[in-house]
PDB file of C-alpha atoms and ligand atoms in Angstrom:
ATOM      1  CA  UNK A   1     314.303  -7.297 395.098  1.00  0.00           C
ATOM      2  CA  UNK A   2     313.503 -10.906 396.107  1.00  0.00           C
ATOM      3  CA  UNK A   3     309.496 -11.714 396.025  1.00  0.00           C
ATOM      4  CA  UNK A   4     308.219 -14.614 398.531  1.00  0.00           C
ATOM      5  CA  UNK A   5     305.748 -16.958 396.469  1.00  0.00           C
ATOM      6  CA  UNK A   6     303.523 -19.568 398.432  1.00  0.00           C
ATOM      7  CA  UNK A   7     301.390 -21.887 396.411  1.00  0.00           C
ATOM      8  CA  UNK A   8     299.566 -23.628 398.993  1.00  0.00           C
ATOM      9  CA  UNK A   9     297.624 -26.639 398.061  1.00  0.00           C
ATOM     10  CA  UNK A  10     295.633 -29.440 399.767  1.00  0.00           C
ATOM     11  CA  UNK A  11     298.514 -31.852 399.565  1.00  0.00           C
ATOM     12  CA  UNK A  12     301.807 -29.695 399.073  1.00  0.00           C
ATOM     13  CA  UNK A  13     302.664 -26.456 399.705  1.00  0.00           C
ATOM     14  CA  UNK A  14     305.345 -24.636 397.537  1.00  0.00           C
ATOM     15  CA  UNK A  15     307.210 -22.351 398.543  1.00  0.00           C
ATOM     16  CA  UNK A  16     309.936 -20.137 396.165  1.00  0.00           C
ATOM     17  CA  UNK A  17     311.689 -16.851 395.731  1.00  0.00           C
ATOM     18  CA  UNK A  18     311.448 -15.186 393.081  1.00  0.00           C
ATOM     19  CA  UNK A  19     312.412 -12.208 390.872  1.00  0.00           C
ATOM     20  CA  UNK A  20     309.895  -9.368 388.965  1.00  0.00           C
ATOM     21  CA  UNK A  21     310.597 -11.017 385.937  1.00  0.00           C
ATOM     22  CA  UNK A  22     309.138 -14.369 387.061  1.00  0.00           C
ATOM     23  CA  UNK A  23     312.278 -16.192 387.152  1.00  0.00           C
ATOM     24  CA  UNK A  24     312.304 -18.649 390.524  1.00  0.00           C
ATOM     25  CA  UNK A  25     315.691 -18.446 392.559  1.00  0.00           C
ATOM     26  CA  UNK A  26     314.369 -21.260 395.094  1.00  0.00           C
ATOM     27  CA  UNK A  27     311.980 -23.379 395.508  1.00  0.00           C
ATOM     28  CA  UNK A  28     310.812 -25.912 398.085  1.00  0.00           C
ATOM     29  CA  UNK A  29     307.991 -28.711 398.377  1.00  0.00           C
ATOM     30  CA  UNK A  30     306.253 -29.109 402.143  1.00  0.00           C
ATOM     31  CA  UNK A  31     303.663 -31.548 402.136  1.00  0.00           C
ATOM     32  CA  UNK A  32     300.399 -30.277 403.615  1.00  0.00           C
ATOM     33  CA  UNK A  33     299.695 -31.493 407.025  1.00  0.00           C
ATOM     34  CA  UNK A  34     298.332 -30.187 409.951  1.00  0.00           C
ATOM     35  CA  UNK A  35     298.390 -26.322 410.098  1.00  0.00           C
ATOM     36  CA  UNK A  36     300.547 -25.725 413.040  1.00  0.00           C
ATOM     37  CA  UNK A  37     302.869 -28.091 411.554  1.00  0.00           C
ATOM     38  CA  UNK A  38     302.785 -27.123 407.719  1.00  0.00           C
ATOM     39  CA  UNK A  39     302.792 -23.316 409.015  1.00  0.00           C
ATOM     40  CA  UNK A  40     305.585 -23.680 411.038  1.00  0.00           C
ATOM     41  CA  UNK A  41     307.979 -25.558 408.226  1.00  0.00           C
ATOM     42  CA  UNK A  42     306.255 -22.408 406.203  1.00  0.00           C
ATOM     43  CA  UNK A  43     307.739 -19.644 408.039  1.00  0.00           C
ATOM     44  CA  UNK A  44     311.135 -20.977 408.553  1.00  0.00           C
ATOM     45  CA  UNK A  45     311.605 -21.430 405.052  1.00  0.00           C
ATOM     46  CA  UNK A  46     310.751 -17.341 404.761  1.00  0.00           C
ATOM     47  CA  UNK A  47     312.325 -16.276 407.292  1.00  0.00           C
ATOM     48  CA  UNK A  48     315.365 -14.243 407.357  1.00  0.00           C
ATOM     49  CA  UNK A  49     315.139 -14.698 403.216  1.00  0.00           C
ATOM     50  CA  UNK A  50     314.677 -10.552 403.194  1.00  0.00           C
ATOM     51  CA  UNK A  51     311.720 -11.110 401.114  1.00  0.00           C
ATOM     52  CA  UNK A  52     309.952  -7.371 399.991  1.00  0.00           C
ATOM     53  CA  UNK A  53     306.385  -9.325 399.445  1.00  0.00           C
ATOM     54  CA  UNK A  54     304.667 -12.319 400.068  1.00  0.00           C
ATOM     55  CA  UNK A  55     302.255 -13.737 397.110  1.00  0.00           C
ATOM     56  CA  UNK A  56     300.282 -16.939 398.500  1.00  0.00           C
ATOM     57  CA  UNK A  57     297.807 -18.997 395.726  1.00  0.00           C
ATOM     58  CA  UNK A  58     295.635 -21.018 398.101  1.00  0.00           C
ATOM     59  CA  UNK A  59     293.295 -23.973 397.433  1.00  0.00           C
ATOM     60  CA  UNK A  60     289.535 -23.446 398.665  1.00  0.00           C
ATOM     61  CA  UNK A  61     287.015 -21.828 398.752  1.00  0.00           C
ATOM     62  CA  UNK A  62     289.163 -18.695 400.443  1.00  0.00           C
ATOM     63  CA  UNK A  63     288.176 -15.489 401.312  1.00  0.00           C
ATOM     64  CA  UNK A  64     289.883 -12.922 398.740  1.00  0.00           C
ATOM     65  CA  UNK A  65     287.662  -9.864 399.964  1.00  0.00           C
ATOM     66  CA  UNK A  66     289.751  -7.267 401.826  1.00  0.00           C
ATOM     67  CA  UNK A  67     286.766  -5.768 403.285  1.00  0.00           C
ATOM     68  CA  UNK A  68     285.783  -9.004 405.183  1.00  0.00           C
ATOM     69  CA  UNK A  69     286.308  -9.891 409.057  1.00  0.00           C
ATOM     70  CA  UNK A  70     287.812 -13.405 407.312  1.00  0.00           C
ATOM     71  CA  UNK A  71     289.785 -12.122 404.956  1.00  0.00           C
ATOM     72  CA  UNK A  72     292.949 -14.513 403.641  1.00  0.00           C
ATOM     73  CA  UNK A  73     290.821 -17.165 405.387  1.00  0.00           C
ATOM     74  CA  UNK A  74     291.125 -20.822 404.000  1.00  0.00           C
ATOM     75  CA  UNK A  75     286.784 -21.194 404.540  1.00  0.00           C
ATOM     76  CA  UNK A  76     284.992 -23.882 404.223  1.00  0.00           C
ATOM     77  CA  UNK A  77     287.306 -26.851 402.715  1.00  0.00           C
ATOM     78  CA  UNK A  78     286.378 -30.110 404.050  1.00  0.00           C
ATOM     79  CA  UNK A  79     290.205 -30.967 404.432  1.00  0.00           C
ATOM     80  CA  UNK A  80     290.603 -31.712 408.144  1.00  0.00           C
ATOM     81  CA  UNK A  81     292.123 -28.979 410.400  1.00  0.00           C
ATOM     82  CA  UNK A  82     292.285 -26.241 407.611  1.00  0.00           C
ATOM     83  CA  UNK A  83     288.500 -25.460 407.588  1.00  0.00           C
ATOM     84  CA  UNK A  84     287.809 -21.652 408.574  1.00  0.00           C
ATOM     85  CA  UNK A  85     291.437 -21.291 409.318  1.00  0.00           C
ATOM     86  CA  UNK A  86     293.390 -17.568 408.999  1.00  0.00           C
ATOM     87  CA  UNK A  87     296.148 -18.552 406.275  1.00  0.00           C
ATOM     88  CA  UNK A  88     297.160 -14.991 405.873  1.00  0.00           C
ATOM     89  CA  UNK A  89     296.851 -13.851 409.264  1.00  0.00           C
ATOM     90  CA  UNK A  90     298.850 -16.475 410.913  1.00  0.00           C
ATOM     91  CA  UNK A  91     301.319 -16.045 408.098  1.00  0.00           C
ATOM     92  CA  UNK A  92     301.675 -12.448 408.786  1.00  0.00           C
ATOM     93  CA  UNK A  93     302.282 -12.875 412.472  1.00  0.00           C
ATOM     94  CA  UNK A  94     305.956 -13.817 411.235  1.00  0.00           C
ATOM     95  CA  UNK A  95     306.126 -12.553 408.272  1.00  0.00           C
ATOM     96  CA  UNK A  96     305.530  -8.998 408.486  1.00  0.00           C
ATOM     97  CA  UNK A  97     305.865  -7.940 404.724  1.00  0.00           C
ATOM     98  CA  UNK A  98     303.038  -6.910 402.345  1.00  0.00           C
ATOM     99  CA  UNK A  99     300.972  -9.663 401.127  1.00  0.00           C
ATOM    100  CA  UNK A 100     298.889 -10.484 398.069  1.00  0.00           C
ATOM    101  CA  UNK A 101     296.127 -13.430 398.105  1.00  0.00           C
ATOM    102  CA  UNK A 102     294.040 -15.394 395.447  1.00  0.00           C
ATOM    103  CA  UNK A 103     292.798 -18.690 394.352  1.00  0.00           C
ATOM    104  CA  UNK A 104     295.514 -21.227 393.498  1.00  0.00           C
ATOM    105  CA  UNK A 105     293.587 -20.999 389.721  1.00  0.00           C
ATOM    106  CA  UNK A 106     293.646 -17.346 389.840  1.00  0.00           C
ATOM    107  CA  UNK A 107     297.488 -17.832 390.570  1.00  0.00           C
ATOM    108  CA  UNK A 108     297.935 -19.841 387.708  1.00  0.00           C
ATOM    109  CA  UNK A 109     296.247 -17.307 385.221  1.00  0.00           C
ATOM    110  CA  UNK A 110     298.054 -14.530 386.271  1.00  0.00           C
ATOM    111  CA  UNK A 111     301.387 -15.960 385.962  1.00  0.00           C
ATOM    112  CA  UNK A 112     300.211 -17.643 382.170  1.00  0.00           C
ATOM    113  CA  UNK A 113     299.060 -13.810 381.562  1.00  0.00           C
ATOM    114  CA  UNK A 114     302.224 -12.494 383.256  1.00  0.00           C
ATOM    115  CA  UNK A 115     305.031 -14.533 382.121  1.00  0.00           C
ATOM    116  CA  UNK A 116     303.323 -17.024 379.558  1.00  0.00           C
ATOM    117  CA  UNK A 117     302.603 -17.251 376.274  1.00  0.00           C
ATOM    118  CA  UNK A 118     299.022 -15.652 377.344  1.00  0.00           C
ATOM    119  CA  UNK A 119     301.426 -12.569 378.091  1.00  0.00           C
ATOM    120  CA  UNK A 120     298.677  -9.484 377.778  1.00  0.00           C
ATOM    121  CA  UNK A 121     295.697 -11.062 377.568  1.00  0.00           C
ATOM    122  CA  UNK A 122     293.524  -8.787 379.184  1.00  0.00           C
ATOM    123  CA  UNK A 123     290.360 -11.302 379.265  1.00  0.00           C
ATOM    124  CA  UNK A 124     290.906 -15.054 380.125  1.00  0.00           C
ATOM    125  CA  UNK A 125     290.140 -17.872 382.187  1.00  0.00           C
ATOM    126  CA  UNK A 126     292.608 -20.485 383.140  1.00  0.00           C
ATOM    127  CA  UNK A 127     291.096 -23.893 383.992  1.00  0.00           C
ATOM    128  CA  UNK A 128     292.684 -26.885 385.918  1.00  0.00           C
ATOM    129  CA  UNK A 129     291.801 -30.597 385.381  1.00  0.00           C
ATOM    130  CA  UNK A 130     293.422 -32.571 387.865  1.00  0.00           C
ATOM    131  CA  UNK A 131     292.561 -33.697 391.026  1.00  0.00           C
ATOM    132  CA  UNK A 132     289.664 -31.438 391.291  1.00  0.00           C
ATOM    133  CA  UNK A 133     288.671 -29.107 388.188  1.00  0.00           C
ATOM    134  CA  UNK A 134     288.708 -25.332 389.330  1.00  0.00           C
ATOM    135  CA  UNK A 135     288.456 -21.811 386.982  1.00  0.00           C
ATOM    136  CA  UNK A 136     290.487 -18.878 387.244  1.00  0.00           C
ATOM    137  CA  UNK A 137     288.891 -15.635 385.737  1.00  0.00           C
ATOM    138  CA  UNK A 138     290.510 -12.504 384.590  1.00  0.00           C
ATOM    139  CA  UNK A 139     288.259  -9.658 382.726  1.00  0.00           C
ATOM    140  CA  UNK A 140     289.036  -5.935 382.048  1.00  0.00           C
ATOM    141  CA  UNK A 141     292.659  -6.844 383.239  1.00  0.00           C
ATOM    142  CA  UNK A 142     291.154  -7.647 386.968  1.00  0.00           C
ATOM    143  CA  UNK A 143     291.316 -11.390 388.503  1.00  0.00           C
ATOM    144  CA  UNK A 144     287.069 -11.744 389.144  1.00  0.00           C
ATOM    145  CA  UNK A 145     286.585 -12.484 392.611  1.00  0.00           C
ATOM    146  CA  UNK A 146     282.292 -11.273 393.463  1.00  0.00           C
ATOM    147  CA  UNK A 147     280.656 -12.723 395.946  1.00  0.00           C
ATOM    148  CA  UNK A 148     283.383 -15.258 396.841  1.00  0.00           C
ATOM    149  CA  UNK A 149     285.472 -16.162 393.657  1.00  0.00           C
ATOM    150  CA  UNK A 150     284.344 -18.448 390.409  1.00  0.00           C
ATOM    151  CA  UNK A 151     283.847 -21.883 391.108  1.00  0.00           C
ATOM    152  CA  UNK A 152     283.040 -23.099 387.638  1.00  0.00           C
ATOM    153  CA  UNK A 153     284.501 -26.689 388.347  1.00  0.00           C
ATOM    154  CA  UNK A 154     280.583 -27.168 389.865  1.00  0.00           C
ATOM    155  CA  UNK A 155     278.625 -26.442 386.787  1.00  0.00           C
ATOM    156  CA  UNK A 156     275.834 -28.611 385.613  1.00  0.00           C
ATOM    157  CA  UNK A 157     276.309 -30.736 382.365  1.00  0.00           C
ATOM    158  CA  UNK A 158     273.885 -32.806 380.021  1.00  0.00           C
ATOM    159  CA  UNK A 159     275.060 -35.812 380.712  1.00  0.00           C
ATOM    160  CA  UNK A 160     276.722 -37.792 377.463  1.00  0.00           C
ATOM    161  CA  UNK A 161     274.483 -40.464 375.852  1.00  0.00           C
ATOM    162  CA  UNK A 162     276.503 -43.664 376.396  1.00  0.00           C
ATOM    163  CA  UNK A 163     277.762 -42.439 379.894  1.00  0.00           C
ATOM    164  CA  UNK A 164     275.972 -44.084 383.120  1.00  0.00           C
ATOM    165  CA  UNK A 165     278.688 -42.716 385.932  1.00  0.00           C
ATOM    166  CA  UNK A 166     277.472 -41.278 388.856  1.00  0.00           C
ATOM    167  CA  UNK A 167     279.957 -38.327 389.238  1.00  0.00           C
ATOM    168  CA  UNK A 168     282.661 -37.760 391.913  1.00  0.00           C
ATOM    169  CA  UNK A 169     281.724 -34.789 393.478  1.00  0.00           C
ATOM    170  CA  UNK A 170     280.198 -34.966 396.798  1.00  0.00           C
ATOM    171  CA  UNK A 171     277.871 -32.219 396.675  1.00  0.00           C
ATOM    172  CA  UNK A 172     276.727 -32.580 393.410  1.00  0.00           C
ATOM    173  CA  UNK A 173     277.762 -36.016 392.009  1.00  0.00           C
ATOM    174  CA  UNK A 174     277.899 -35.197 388.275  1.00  0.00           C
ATOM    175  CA  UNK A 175     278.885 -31.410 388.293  1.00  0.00           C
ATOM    176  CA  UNK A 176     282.622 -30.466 386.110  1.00  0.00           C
ATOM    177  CA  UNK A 177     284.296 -32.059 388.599  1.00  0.00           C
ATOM    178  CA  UNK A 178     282.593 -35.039 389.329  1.00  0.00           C
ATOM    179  CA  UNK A 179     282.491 -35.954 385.752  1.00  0.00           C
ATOM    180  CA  UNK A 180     285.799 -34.669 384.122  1.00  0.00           C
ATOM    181  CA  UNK A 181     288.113 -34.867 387.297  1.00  0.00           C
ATOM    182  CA  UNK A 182     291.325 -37.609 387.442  1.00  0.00           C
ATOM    183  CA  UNK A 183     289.896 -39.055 390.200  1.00  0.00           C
ATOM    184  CA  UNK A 184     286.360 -39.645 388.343  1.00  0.00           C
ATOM    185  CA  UNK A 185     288.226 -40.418 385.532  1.00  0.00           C
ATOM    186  CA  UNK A 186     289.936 -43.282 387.097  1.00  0.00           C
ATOM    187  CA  UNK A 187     286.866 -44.407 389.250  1.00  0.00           C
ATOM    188  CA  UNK A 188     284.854 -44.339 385.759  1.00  0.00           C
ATOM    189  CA  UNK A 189     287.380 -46.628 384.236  1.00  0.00           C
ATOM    190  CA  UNK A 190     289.587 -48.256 386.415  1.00  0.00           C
ATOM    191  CA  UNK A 191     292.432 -46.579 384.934  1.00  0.00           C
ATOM    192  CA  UNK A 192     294.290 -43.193 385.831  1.00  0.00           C
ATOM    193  CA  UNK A 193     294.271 -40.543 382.864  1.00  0.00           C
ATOM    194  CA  UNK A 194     297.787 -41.591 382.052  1.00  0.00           C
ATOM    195  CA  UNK A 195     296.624 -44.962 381.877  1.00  0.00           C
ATOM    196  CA  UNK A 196     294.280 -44.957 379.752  1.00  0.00           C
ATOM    197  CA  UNK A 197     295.725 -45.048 376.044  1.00  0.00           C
ATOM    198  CA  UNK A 198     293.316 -45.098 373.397  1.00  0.00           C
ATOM    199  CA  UNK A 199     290.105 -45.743 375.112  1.00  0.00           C
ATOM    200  CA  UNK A 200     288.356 -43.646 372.651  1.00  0.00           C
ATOM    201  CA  UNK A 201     285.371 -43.703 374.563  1.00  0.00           C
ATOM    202  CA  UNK A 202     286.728 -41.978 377.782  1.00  0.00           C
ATOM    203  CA  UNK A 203     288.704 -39.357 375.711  1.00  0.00           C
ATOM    204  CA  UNK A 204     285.474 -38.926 373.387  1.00  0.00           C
ATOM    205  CA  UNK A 205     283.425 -38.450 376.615  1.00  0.00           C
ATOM    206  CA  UNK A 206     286.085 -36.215 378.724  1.00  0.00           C
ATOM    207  CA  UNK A 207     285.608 -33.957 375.530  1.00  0.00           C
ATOM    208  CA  UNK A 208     282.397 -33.592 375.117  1.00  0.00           C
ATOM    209  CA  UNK A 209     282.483 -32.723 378.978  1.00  0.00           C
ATOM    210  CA  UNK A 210     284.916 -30.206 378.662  1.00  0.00           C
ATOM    211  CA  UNK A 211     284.051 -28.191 375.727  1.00  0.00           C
ATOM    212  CA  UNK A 212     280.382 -28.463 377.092  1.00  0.00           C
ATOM    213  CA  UNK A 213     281.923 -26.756 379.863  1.00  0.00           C
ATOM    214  CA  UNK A 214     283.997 -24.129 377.855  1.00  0.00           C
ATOM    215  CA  UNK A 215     281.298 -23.137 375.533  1.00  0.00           C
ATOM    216  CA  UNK A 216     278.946 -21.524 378.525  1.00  0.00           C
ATOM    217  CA  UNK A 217     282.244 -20.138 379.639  1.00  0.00           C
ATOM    218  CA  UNK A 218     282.680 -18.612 376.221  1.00  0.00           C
ATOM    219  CA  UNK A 219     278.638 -17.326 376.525  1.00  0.00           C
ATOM    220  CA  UNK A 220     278.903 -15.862 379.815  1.00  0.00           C
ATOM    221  CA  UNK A 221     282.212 -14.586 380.206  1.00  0.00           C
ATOM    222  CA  UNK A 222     283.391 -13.797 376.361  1.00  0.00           C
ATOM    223  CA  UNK A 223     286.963 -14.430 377.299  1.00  0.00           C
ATOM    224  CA  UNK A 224     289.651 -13.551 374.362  1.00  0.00           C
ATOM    225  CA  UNK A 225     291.573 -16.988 375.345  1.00  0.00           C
ATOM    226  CA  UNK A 226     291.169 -20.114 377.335  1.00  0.00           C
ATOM    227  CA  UNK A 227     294.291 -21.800 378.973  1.00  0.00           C
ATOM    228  CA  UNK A 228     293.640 -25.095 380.318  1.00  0.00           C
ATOM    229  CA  UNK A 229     296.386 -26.954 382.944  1.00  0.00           C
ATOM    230  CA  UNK A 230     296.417 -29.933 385.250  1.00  0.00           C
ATOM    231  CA  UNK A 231     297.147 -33.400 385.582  1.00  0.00           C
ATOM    232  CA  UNK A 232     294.675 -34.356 382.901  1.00  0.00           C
ATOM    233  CA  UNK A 233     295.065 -31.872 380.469  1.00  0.00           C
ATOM    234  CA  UNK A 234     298.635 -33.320 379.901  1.00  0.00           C
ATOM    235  CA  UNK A 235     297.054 -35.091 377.788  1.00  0.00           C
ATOM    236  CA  UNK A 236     298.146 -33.683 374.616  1.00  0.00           C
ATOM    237  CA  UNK A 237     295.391 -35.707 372.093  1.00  0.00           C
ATOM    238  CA  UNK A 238     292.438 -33.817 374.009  1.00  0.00           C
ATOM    239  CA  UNK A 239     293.062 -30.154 373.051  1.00  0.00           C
ATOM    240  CA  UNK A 240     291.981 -31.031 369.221  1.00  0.00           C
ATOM    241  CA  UNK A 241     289.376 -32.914 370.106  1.00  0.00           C
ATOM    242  CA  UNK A 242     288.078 -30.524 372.638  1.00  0.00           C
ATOM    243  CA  UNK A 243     288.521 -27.314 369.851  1.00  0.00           C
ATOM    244  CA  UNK A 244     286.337 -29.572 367.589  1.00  0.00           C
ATOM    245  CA  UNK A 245     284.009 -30.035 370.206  1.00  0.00           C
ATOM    246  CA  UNK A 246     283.663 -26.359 371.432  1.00  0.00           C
ATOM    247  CA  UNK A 247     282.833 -25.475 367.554  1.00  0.00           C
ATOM    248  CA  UNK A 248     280.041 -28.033 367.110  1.00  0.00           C
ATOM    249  CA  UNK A 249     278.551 -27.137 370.276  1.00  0.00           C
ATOM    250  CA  UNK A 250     278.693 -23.120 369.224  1.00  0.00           C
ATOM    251  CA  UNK A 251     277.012 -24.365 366.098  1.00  0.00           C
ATOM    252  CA  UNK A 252     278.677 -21.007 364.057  1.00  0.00           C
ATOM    253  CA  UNK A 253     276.440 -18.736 366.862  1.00  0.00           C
ATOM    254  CA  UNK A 254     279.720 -16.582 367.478  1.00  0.00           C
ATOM    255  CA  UNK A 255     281.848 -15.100 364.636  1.00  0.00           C
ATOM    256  CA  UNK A 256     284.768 -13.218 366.373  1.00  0.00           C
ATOM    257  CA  UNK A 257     288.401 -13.631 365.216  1.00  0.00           C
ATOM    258  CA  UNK A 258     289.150 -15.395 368.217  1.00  0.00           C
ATOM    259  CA  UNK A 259     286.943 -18.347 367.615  1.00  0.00           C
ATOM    260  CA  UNK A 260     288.405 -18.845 364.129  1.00  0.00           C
ATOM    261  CA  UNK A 261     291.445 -19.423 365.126  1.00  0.00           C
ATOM    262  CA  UNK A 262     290.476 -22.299 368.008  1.00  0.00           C
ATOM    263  CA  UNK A 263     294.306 -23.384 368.203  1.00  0.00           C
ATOM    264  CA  UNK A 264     295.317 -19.793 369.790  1.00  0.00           C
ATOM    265  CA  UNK A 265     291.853 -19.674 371.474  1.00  0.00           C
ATOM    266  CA  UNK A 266     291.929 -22.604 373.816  1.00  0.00           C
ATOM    267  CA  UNK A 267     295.372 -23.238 374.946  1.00  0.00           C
ATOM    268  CA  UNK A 268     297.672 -25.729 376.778  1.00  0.00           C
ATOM    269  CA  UNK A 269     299.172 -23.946 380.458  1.00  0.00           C
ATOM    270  CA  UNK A 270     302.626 -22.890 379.256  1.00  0.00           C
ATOM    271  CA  UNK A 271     304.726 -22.451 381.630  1.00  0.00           C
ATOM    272  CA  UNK A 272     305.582 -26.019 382.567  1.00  0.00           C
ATOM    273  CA  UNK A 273     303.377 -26.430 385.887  1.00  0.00           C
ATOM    274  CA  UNK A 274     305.429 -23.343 387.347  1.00  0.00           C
ATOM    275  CA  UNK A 275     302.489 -20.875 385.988  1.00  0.00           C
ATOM    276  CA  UNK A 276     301.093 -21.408 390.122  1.00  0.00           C
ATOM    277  CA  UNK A 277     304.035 -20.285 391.732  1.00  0.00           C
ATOM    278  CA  UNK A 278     305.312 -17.578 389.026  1.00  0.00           C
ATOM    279  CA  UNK A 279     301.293 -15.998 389.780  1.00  0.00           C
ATOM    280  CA  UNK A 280     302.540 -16.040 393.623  1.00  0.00           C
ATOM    281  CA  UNK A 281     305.313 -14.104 392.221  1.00  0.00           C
ATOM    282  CA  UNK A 282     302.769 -11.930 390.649  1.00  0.00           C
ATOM    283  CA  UNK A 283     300.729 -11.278 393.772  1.00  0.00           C
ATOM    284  CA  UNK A 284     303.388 -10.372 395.766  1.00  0.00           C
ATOM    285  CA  UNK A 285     304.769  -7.712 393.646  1.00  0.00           C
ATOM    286  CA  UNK A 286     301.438  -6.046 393.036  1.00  0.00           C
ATOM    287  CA  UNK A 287     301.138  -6.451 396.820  1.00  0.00           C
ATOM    288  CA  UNK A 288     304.914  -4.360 397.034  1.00  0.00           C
ATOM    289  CA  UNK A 289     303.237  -1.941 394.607  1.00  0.00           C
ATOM    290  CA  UNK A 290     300.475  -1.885 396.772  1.00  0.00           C
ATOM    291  CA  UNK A 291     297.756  -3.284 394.213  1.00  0.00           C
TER     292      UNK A 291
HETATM  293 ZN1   ZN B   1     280.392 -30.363 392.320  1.00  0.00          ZN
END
């Protein structure tokens, strides 16, 4: 059986076949465009591929609820054309298979839970750090979803002593995003993550950003791992500087196996930036199985 997995971002869309085990057959790159046009190159890359399923991991905000009139709607994205626009639906009229539909972060932590080393896990959250900084959730075995789905990339932070940047985000300014994003990264210093070396300062404050960030994660949603992915998480030299940070800022509160062992606990992605498109593998076979 041959599994149809979309992961459908603001500037590419990927498309791939894959197999129940995860394993990709084909995969393509579209760049994202206008609808009609991206849709288009879309279905004639599915069609007549005799896929069972179709998994799509969108970028956002989206719609996920099945009970909603706008359900497997893109909603209210401020990328030009693709605000309030039927994804699914449009997708569907030719592509008639079954369908599956989550965040592009939800994606990713179901294939890392799936077919990464986060295999099992019933309870994590998978966080990106790239472009823009977004949260997938899973608890009780179930991707979270609620009112809409999490968008803990807009937290509020306490702002780090010796940093005077006014944030990137353009609703909030210094929310997750706006402070620990690549693009505030470079506007901050001038420099791109990859660029910038040992500035100790930037990784010392992208730290202390991040762990804020993971330790009301830990408090709210008492996740058993944290996985984090992106552009700037490739990083290697901020994962033990983050786990150092995350303990401080506990301050010993929590004693749970989990947390003494913060090298299994907060993880890098694992699945060599495939983990979106292996979840759109996911999606689509719990969509065949009619999950
Ligand atoms: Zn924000």
């Amino acid at each position: 059986m041959i599994f149809g997995a979309l992961e459908a971002g603001g500037t590419k869309m990927v498309c791939a076949l894959g197999k129940q085990d995860g394993s990709i057959l084909d995969q393509v790159s579209i760049p994202t465009t206008s609808p009609d046009e991206t849709i288009r190159r879309i279905i004639d890359y599915f069609r007549d591929k005799g896929i069972s399923a179709l998994g799509v991991a969108s970028f956002g905000p989206i719609d996920p609820d099945k009970t909603s009139p706008t359900y497997g709607y893109i909603t209210s994205t401020p990328k030009p054309g693709w605000a309030d626009f039927d994804l699914l639906g449009t997708l569907k009229k030719d592509i008639d298979v079954p369908m599956g539909f989550d965040t592009d972060v939800n994606g990713s932590l179901l294939g890392e839970v799936t077919y990464g080393s986060s295999k099992g896990i019933s309870d994590a959250v998978y966080i990106t750090i790239g472009t823009g900084v977004g949260g997938g959730i899973m608890s009780g075995g179930k991707l979270v979803h609620g009112m809409l789905h999490p968008e803990l990339g807009h937290m509020r932070l306490t702002i780090h002593p010796k940093d005077t940047y006014k944030g990137h985000c353009p609703f909030h300014g210094t929310c997750l995003e706006g402070l620990a994003s690549g693009p505030a990264l470079e506007e901050r210093w001038g420099k791109s993550a990859r660029e910038l070396g040992d500035n100790d300062l930037a990784w010392e404050i992208e730290s202390y950003y991040i762990a804020q960030a993971l330790v009301s994660i830990i408090l709210i949603v008492s996740p058993k791992r944290i996985i984090l992915g992106g552009g700037v998480m490739h990083v290697e030299k901020l994962f033990p500087m983050i786990r150092e940070d995350v303990k401080k800022e506990l301050g010993g509160y929590l004693m749970t196996k989990e947390l003494s062992d913060l090298d299994s606990y907060i993880v890098p992605a694992s699945l060599h930036d495939d983990q979106g498109i292996m979840g759109a593998i996911r999606l689509a076979e719990l969509a065949y199985l009619g999950e």
